[in-house]
Amino acid sequence: MDISIDIDIETLIYGIALAGVAVNAAAGVLEAGRKPFDLFGMVVVALAAALGGGSLRDVLLDRTVFWIADQSYLIAAIVAGLATFALVRVVRLPARLFLIPDAIGLALFTVSGTQAALAMEAPWLVAVLMGVITGVFGGIVRDVLCNEVPLVFSSELYATASFLGALLLVGLVAWGVSAGWAALAAGTLVLLVRLLALRLRWRLPVFIARP
Amino acid sequence: MDISIDIDIETLIYGIALAGVAVNAAAGVLEAGRKPFDLFGMVVVALAAALGGGSLRDVLLDRTVFWIADQSYLIAAIVAGLATFALVRVVRLPARLFLIPDAIGLALFTVSGTQAALAMEAPWLVAVLMGVITGVFGGIVRDVLCNEVPLVFSSELYATASFLGALLLVGLVAWGVSAGWAALAAGTLVLLVRLLALRLRWRLPVFIARP
Amino acid sequence: MDISIDIDIETLIYGIALAGVAVNAAAGVLEAGRKPFDLFGMVVVALAAALGGGSLRDVLLDRTVFWIADQSYLIAAIVAGLATFALVRVVRLPARLFLIPDAIGLALFTVSGTQAALAMEAPWLVAVLMGVITGVFGGIVRDVLCNEVPLVFSSELYATASFLGALLLVGLVAWGVSAGWAALAAGTLVLLVRLLALRLRWRLPVFIARP
């Protein structure tokens, strides 16, 4: 049996990135739902949450912004945002329901962000940071727009999981592992660390505020 | 009588864009006036409100940022910000006074943002979003800098008016209508929807916060 | 004695810029320390504070972002952020301790931002604004991420000091003064104005909130 994950790697990454965008848009609507925003405000927060990280990555790397190059991402974010808005008015979704898709989104964004930077031959530390930015920046913008302290700054190993995954990806690629397997390993690591941290309430040490 | 609106269309758009920048700067100062900012903080908020939307549009589209290409916008924003600051210390301006110029600014920014994206052959949905971003992002940055929940997320059809106008503009241009008439129609639509919404207190449905 | 400051001007500016990045990262950690952020959140705030201003400048001017072109800045910010985090857990640092390095950082960033814009032949007002953006934007992002009203909007001649220095630099260069001396004079002016303002509690007039 010849497992050649590389053949469809681009299709896979594409589908995964679309799914990540949709999940982040849905999470944006849930977060915005705590504020008295109207439908449009909600869609804007959903778009910022879903596209913010990748946009910042592309602007910093001076690439064509991904959702301008390909409208599908924009459509995925809008549809997911509207669908969540409609759904939440009918069914009451527990906030925890979204933690798993959100963790998947984090894994996908981290991998795609790191890969994009590596493809442009960015230095390794920059590539890692781009992975983290792509993974967490959307959530930061979402919280800033909702006038909240960004959740990712105190959440259970959120950015840390992204950081570890990006680091693993850069390491594996430098080591000669094929892009597909490296992405799979890195994404799995992000997912595992985040889900374990959620279950076991792992947190990084929190800075003690000065009195 | 030969009405040829196209002849001076560039001059018209230029004047309109300058006026929009000035109005947004003034609105920024009024908003910042509720916070204990000094003169300079106020000018920064005015600049962010006036230039933020267009800057984000240009950075995303990878165009030269409009106020770097042409300093007039920067000067218009600074002068309008300072003049408002001086004026408000002498006369007491009712906040509602600014709703009409602000609606005009929204119309102008929406049209110029959509046109800029169309000129770069962006896909239609991206062009619409660029119109909305140019129209509303300055106000979002203004409110974030003032540590407030962005007003546009719950205001009377603010972003919605921008969205409808951008959509009309893209549709008319695709339909073969000349740029000048399309811009006029779209701008008028934004203005009408926003002013009617203000007068009749139209709002989009607001998401019900979960208990 | 032949004082030729120009010979090592690039090395000098480089070292100065690295130091400015480190100081701003440290100040970011101190500010973030008032919030219940974890280590990673703190590092993100430190990076945003240290690299935000220069990143915005580079994105607006369409230059390669400085810390992508040269990882040293990124490393300096991370190391300074982590070291401050470690230090603050052991020793209790008075907040005022950071005012002087922060003023030095402001001077360095203002000078390097203005110079970068002049090197790209930006118009004078744009160059001045780029100096101010580079000087103060990092602090604004830091405070927005911490969900605070930006300190620089009401602080003792913070942005004003940056503005005066950038103006002097542009004026001196236009007047034919060599880059090295102009930078030295402008940086000294920023530092003097800021430190004097801190000592003498100079502030710009604050806008009176409407009742």
PDB file of C-alpha atoms in Angstrom, chain B:
ATOM      1  CA  MET B   1     -28.322  70.164 -22.621  1.00  0.00           C
ATOM      2  CA  ASP B   2     -25.522  67.708 -22.476  1.00  0.00           C
ATOM      3  CA  ILE B   3     -24.960  66.518 -18.960  1.00  0.00           C
ATOM      4  CA  SER B   4     -21.577  64.860 -18.972  1.00  0.00           C
ATOM      5  CA  ILE B   5     -20.878  63.925 -15.435  1.00  0.00           C
ATOM      6  CA  ASP B   6     -17.946  61.822 -16.556  1.00  0.00           C
ATOM      7  CA  ILE B   7     -15.804  64.761 -17.596  1.00  0.00           C
ATOM      8  CA  ASP B   8     -15.067  65.966 -14.122  1.00  0.00           C
ATOM      9  CA  ILE B   9     -15.622  62.694 -12.418  1.00  0.00           C
ATOM     10  CA  GLU B  10     -12.067  62.484 -11.125  1.00  0.00           C
ATOM     11  CA  THR B  11     -12.101  66.026  -9.779  1.00  0.00           C
ATOM     12  CA  LEU B  12     -15.481  65.369  -8.223  1.00  0.00           C
ATOM     13  CA  ILE B  13     -14.388  62.151  -6.555  1.00  0.00           C
ATOM     14  CA  TYR B  14     -11.230  63.856  -5.346  1.00  0.00           C
ATOM     15  CA  GLY B  15     -13.119  66.723  -3.754  1.00  0.00           C
ATOM     16  CA  ILE B  16     -15.646  64.331  -2.292  1.00  0.00           C
ATOM     17  CA  ALA B  17     -12.936  62.117  -0.842  1.00  0.00           C
ATOM     18  CA  LEU B  18     -11.189  65.127   0.735  1.00  0.00           C
ATOM     19  CA  ALA B  19     -14.495  66.244   2.244  1.00  0.00           C
ATOM     20  CA  GLY B  20     -15.157  62.723   3.541  1.00  0.00           C
ATOM     21  CA  VAL B  21     -11.737  62.637   5.200  1.00  0.00           C
ATOM     22  CA  ALA B  22     -12.353  66.017   6.847  1.00  0.00           C
ATOM     23  CA  VAL B  23     -15.799  65.034   8.121  1.00  0.00           C
ATOM     24  CA  ASN B  24     -14.515  61.770   9.575  1.00  0.00           C
ATOM     25  CA  ALA B  25     -11.651  63.571  11.290  1.00  0.00           C
ATOM     26  CA  ALA B  26     -14.144  65.976  12.864  1.00  0.00           C
ATOM     27  CA  ALA B  27     -16.319  63.077  14.033  1.00  0.00           C
ATOM     28  CA  GLY B  28     -13.205  61.449  15.501  1.00  0.00           C
ATOM     29  CA  VAL B  29     -12.457  64.537  17.585  1.00  0.00           C
ATOM     30  CA  LEU B  30     -16.040  64.661  18.862  1.00  0.00           C
ATOM     31  CA  GLU B  31     -15.866  61.008  19.901  1.00  0.00           C
ATOM     32  CA  ALA B  32     -12.425  61.374  21.482  1.00  0.00           C
ATOM     33  CA  GLY B  33     -13.710  64.424  23.355  1.00  0.00           C
ATOM     34  CA  ARG B  34     -15.514  62.170  25.790  1.00  0.00           C
ATOM     35  CA  LYS B  35     -12.174  60.814  26.979  1.00  0.00           C
ATOM     36  CA  PRO B  36      -9.470  62.719  28.841  1.00  0.00           C
ATOM     37  CA  PHE B  37      -7.223  62.885  25.783  1.00  0.00           C
ATOM     38  CA  ASP B  38      -4.900  65.769  25.147  1.00  0.00           C
ATOM     39  CA  LEU B  39      -4.720  67.698  21.879  1.00  0.00           C
ATOM     40  CA  PHE B  40      -2.320  65.209  20.362  1.00  0.00           C
ATOM     41  CA  GLY B  41      -4.312  62.148  21.331  1.00  0.00           C
ATOM     42  CA  MET B  42      -7.314  63.786  19.741  1.00  0.00           C
ATOM     43  CA  VAL B  43      -5.422  64.419  16.502  1.00  0.00           C
ATOM     44  CA  VAL B  44      -4.304  60.779  16.439  1.00  0.00           C
ATOM     45  CA  VAL B  45      -7.885  59.576  16.871  1.00  0.00           C
ATOM     46  CA  ALA B  46      -8.993  62.029  14.185  1.00  0.00           C
ATOM     47  CA  LEU B  47      -6.349  60.709  11.780  1.00  0.00           C
ATOM     48  CA  ALA B  48      -7.238  57.096  12.548  1.00  0.00           C
ATOM     49  CA  ALA B  49     -10.937  57.786  12.011  1.00  0.00           C
ATOM     50  CA  ALA B  50     -10.353  59.707   8.793  1.00  0.00           C
ATOM     51  CA  LEU B  51      -7.620  57.620   7.191  1.00  0.00           C
ATOM     52  CA  GLY B  52      -8.053  54.191   8.806  1.00  0.00           C
ATOM     53  CA  GLY B  53     -10.587  52.749   6.380  1.00  0.00           C
ATOM     54  CA  GLY B  54      -8.780  53.822   3.232  1.00  0.00           C
ATOM     55  CA  SER B  55      -5.433  52.752   4.653  1.00  0.00           C
ATOM     56  CA  LEU B  56      -6.654  49.248   5.427  1.00  0.00           C
ATOM     57  CA  ARG B  57      -8.193  49.026   1.942  1.00  0.00           C
ATOM     58  CA  ASP B  58      -4.929  50.089   0.295  1.00  0.00           C
ATOM     59  CA  VAL B  59      -2.787  47.787   2.418  1.00  0.00           C
ATOM     60  CA  LEU B  60      -5.074  44.818   1.693  1.00  0.00           C
ATOM     61  CA  LEU B  61      -5.158  45.605  -2.036  1.00  0.00           C
ATOM     62  CA  ASP B  62      -1.394  46.271  -2.019  1.00  0.00           C
ATOM     63  CA  ARG B  63      -1.862  49.767  -3.460  1.00  0.00           C
ATOM     64  CA  THR B  64       0.168  52.787  -2.426  1.00  0.00           C
ATOM     65  CA  VAL B  65      -1.604  54.128   0.662  1.00  0.00           C
ATOM     66  CA  PHE B  66      -3.660  57.081  -0.533  1.00  0.00           C
ATOM     67  CA  TRP B  67      -2.453  59.671   1.963  1.00  0.00           C
ATOM     68  CA  ILE B  68       1.177  58.745   1.291  1.00  0.00           C
ATOM     69  CA  ALA B  69       0.649  59.138  -2.449  1.00  0.00           C
ATOM     70  CA  ASP B  70      -1.095  62.476  -1.866  1.00  0.00           C
ATOM     71  CA  GLN B  71      -0.446  64.476   1.304  1.00  0.00           C
ATOM     72  CA  SER B  72      -3.598  66.557   0.790  1.00  0.00           C
ATOM     73  CA  TYR B  73      -5.670  63.942   2.588  1.00  0.00           C
ATOM     74  CA  LEU B  74      -3.356  64.036   5.575  1.00  0.00           C
ATOM     75  CA  ILE B  75      -3.492  67.835   5.666  1.00  0.00           C
ATOM     76  CA  ALA B  76      -7.287  67.836   5.318  1.00  0.00           C
ATOM     77  CA  ALA B  77      -7.594  65.422   8.247  1.00  0.00           C
ATOM     78  CA  ILE B  78      -5.215  67.390  10.485  1.00  0.00           C
ATOM     79  CA  VAL B  79      -6.795  70.758   9.681  1.00  0.00           C
ATOM     80  CA  ALA B  80     -10.337  69.445  10.183  1.00  0.00           C
ATOM     81  CA  GLY B  81      -9.328  67.767  13.449  1.00  0.00           C
ATOM     82  CA  LEU B  82      -7.674  70.906  14.831  1.00  0.00           C
ATOM     83  CA  ALA B  83     -10.518  73.149  13.667  1.00  0.00           C
ATOM     84  CA  THR B  84     -13.088  70.933  15.364  1.00  0.00           C
ATOM     85  CA  PHE B  85     -11.006  70.895  18.527  1.00  0.00           C
ATOM     86  CA  ALA B  86     -10.851  74.711  18.519  1.00  0.00           C
ATOM     87  CA  LEU B  87     -14.537  75.057  17.667  1.00  0.00           C
ATOM     88  CA  VAL B  88     -15.763  72.703  20.359  1.00  0.00           C
ATOM     89  CA  ARG B  89     -13.918  74.652  23.047  1.00  0.00           C
ATOM     90  CA  VAL B  90     -15.905  77.762  22.078  1.00  0.00           C
ATOM     91  CA  VAL B  91     -19.274  76.555  20.838  1.00  0.00           C
ATOM     92  CA  ARG B  92     -21.166  73.580  22.190  1.00  0.00           C
ATOM     93  CA  LEU B  93     -21.872  71.306  19.218  1.00  0.00           C
ATOM     94  CA  PRO B  94     -24.775  68.893  19.610  1.00  0.00           C
ATOM     95  CA  ALA B  95     -23.642  65.371  18.760  1.00  0.00           C
ATOM     96  CA  ARG B  96     -26.523  64.972  16.338  1.00  0.00           C
ATOM     97  CA  LEU B  97     -25.156  67.845  14.247  1.00  0.00           C
ATOM     98  CA  PHE B  98     -22.562  65.449  12.926  1.00  0.00           C
ATOM     99  CA  LEU B  99     -24.889  62.681  11.857  1.00  0.00           C
ATOM    100  CA  ILE B 100     -25.578  64.204   8.450  1.00  0.00           C
ATOM    101  CA  PRO B 101     -21.969  64.987   7.451  1.00  0.00           C
ATOM    102  CA  ASP B 102     -21.042  61.587   8.837  1.00  0.00           C
ATOM    103  CA  ALA B 103     -23.637  59.935   6.572  1.00  0.00           C
ATOM    104  CA  ILE B 104     -22.205  61.863   3.620  1.00  0.00           C
ATOM    105  CA  GLY B 105     -18.741  60.661   4.584  1.00  0.00           C
ATOM    106  CA  LEU B 106     -20.012  57.087   4.749  1.00  0.00           C
ATOM    107  CA  ALA B 107     -21.454  57.404   1.247  1.00  0.00           C
ATOM    108  CA  LEU B 108     -18.264  58.932  -0.173  1.00  0.00           C
ATOM    109  CA  PHE B 109     -15.952  56.394   1.438  1.00  0.00           C
ATOM    110  CA  THR B 110     -18.105  53.467   0.365  1.00  0.00           C
ATOM    111  CA  VAL B 111     -18.113  54.617  -3.238  1.00  0.00           C
ATOM    112  CA  SER B 112     -14.397  55.424  -3.378  1.00  0.00           C
ATOM    113  CA  GLY B 113     -13.464  52.150  -1.667  1.00  0.00           C
ATOM    114  CA  THR B 114     -15.554  50.037  -4.025  1.00  0.00           C
ATOM    115  CA  GLN B 115     -14.250  51.898  -7.065  1.00  0.00           C
ATOM    116  CA  ALA B 116     -10.638  51.430  -5.997  1.00  0.00           C
ATOM    117  CA  ALA B 117     -11.152  47.678  -5.705  1.00  0.00           C
ATOM    118  CA  LEU B 118     -12.970  47.479  -9.050  1.00  0.00           C
ATOM    119  CA  ALA B 119     -10.156  49.445 -10.693  1.00  0.00           C
ATOM    120  CA  MET B 120      -7.772  46.702  -9.532  1.00  0.00           C
ATOM    121  CA  GLU B 121     -10.099  44.040 -10.954  1.00  0.00           C
ATOM    122  CA  ALA B 122     -10.872  42.535  -7.585  1.00  0.00           C
ATOM    123  CA  PRO B 123     -13.707  39.958  -7.602  1.00  0.00           C
ATOM    124  CA  TRP B 124     -17.148  41.450  -6.919  1.00  0.00           C
ATOM    125  CA  LEU B 125     -17.571  40.301  -3.339  1.00  0.00           C
ATOM    126  CA  VAL B 126     -14.116  41.610  -2.464  1.00  0.00           C
ATOM    127  CA  ALA B 127     -14.993  44.948  -4.093  1.00  0.00           C
ATOM    128  CA  VAL B 128     -18.173  45.176  -2.021  1.00  0.00           C
ATOM    129  CA  LEU B 129     -16.268  44.357   1.160  1.00  0.00           C
ATOM    130  CA  MET B 130     -13.607  46.951   0.323  1.00  0.00           C
ATOM    131  CA  GLY B 131     -16.360  49.550   0.023  1.00  0.00           C
ATOM    132  CA  VAL B 132     -17.712  48.594   3.424  1.00  0.00           C
ATOM    133  CA  ILE B 133     -14.225  48.486   4.985  1.00  0.00           C
ATOM    134  CA  THR B 134     -13.391  51.933   3.621  1.00  0.00           C
ATOM    135  CA  GLY B 135     -16.738  53.202   4.878  1.00  0.00           C
ATOM    136  CA  VAL B 136     -16.784  51.809   8.385  1.00  0.00           C
ATOM    137  CA  PHE B 137     -13.282  50.794   9.456  1.00  0.00           C
ATOM    138  CA  GLY B 138     -12.209  54.311  10.412  1.00  0.00           C
ATOM    139  CA  GLY B 139     -15.111  54.497  12.844  1.00  0.00           C
ATOM    140  CA  ILE B 140     -14.220  51.091  14.269  1.00  0.00           C
ATOM    141  CA  VAL B 141     -10.596  52.109  14.904  1.00  0.00           C
ATOM    142  CA  ARG B 142     -11.796  55.376  16.437  1.00  0.00           C
ATOM    143  CA  ASP B 143     -13.998  53.514  18.916  1.00  0.00           C
ATOM    144  CA  VAL B 144     -11.375  50.866  19.703  1.00  0.00           C
ATOM    145  CA  LEU B 145      -8.820  53.605  20.467  1.00  0.00           C
ATOM    146  CA  CYS B 146     -11.394  55.227  22.752  1.00  0.00           C
ATOM    147  CA  ASN B 147     -11.915  51.822  24.413  1.00  0.00           C
ATOM    148  CA  GLU B 148     -15.591  51.676  23.397  1.00  0.00           C
ATOM    149  CA  VAL B 149     -17.578  48.953  21.681  1.00  0.00           C
ATOM    150  CA  PRO B 150     -17.639  50.085  18.017  1.00  0.00           C
ATOM    151  CA  LEU B 151     -20.775  52.146  17.430  1.00  0.00           C
ATOM    152  CA  VAL B 152     -21.189  50.884  13.876  1.00  0.00           C
ATOM    153  CA  PHE B 153     -21.960  47.402  15.159  1.00  0.00           C
ATOM    154  CA  SER B 154     -25.260  48.468  16.661  1.00  0.00           C
ATOM    155  CA  SER B 155     -26.071  51.746  14.927  1.00  0.00           C
ATOM    156  CA  GLU B 156     -29.068  52.351  12.687  1.00  0.00           C
ATOM    157  CA  LEU B 157     -28.188  50.561   9.420  1.00  0.00           C
ATOM    158  CA  TYR B 158     -24.710  52.069   9.334  1.00  0.00           C
ATOM    159  CA  ALA B 159     -22.638  49.282   7.818  1.00  0.00           C
ATOM    160  CA  THR B 160     -25.778  47.953   6.132  1.00  0.00           C
ATOM    161  CA  ALA B 161     -26.236  51.215   4.212  1.00  0.00           C
ATOM    162  CA  SER B 162     -22.606  50.998   3.127  1.00  0.00           C
ATOM    163  CA  PHE B 163     -23.074  47.376   2.089  1.00  0.00           C
ATOM    164  CA  LEU B 164     -26.185  48.112   0.000  1.00  0.00           C
ATOM    165  CA  GLY B 165     -24.473  51.024  -1.747  1.00  0.00           C
ATOM    166  CA  ALA B 166     -21.353  49.006  -2.539  1.00  0.00           C
ATOM    167  CA  LEU B 167     -23.530  46.191  -3.871  1.00  0.00           C
ATOM    168  CA  LEU B 168     -25.463  48.602  -6.097  1.00  0.00           C
ATOM    169  CA  LEU B 169     -22.256  50.133  -7.413  1.00  0.00           C
ATOM    170  CA  VAL B 170     -20.765  46.748  -8.315  1.00  0.00           C
ATOM    171  CA  GLY B 171     -24.055  45.712  -9.931  1.00  0.00           C
ATOM    172  CA  LEU B 172     -24.439  48.882 -11.997  1.00  0.00           C
ATOM    173  CA  VAL B 173     -20.860  48.756 -13.234  1.00  0.00           C
ATOM    174  CA  ALA B 174     -21.237  45.084 -14.187  1.00  0.00           C
ATOM    175  CA  TRP B 175     -24.420  46.124 -15.998  1.00  0.00           C
ATOM    176  CA  GLY B 176     -22.483  48.645 -18.095  1.00  0.00           C
ATOM    177  CA  VAL B 177     -23.566  51.869 -16.394  1.00  0.00           C
ATOM    178  CA  SER B 178     -20.874  54.570 -16.587  1.00  0.00           C
ATOM    179  CA  ALA B 179     -18.666  54.970 -13.502  1.00  0.00           C
ATOM    180  CA  GLY B 180     -19.971  58.466 -12.755  1.00  0.00           C
ATOM    181  CA  TRP B 181     -23.677  57.612 -12.724  1.00  0.00           C
ATOM    182  CA  ALA B 182     -23.059  54.347 -10.894  1.00  0.00           C
ATOM    183  CA  ALA B 183     -21.138  56.224  -8.193  1.00  0.00           C
ATOM    184  CA  LEU B 184     -23.861  58.854  -7.931  1.00  0.00           C
ATOM    185  CA  ALA B 185     -26.606  56.249  -7.601  1.00  0.00           C
ATOM    186  CA  ALA B 186     -24.670  54.186  -5.073  1.00  0.00           C
ATOM    187  CA  GLY B 187     -23.696  57.194  -2.973  1.00  0.00           C
ATOM    188  CA  THR B 188     -27.291  58.428  -2.963  1.00  0.00           C
ATOM    189  CA  LEU B 189     -28.511  55.011  -1.857  1.00  0.00           C
ATOM    190  CA  VAL B 190     -26.071  54.921   1.082  1.00  0.00           C
ATOM    191  CA  LEU B 191     -27.112  58.402   2.147  1.00  0.00           C
ATOM    192  CA  LEU B 192     -30.839  57.697   1.801  1.00  0.00           C
ATOM    193  CA  VAL B 193     -30.781  54.412   3.675  1.00  0.00           C
ATOM    194  CA  ARG B 194     -28.678  55.835   6.497  1.00  0.00           C
ATOM    195  CA  LEU B 195     -30.712  59.042   6.895  1.00  0.00           C
ATOM    196  CA  LEU B 196     -34.037  57.210   6.689  1.00  0.00           C
ATOM    197  CA  ALA B 197     -32.792  54.667   9.205  1.00  0.00           C
ATOM    198  CA  LEU B 198     -31.745  57.446  11.577  1.00  0.00           C
ATOM    199  CA  ARG B 199     -35.087  59.220  11.268  1.00  0.00           C
ATOM    200  CA  LEU B 200     -37.224  56.072  11.479  1.00  0.00           C
ATOM    201  CA  ARG B 201     -34.968  54.255  13.969  1.00  0.00           C
ATOM    202  CA  TRP B 202     -34.545  51.275  11.656  1.00  0.00           C
ATOM    203  CA  ARG B 203     -32.208  48.685  13.038  1.00  0.00           C
ATOM    204  CA  LEU B 204     -31.189  45.220  12.048  1.00  0.00           C
ATOM    205  CA  PRO B 205     -32.338  42.494  14.396  1.00  0.00           C
ATOM    206  CA  VAL B 206     -30.067  42.412  17.417  1.00  0.00           C
ATOM    207  CA  PHE B 207     -28.729  39.093  18.566  1.00  0.00           C
ATOM    208  CA  ILE B 208     -30.300  38.111  21.888  1.00  0.00           C
ATOM    209  CA  ALA B 209     -27.591  37.581  24.486  1.00  0.00           C
ATOM    210  CA  ARG B 210     -27.657  34.108  25.955  1.00  0.00           C
ATOM    211  CA  PRO B 211     -28.675  34.132  29.614  1.00  0.00           C
TER     212      PRO B 211
END
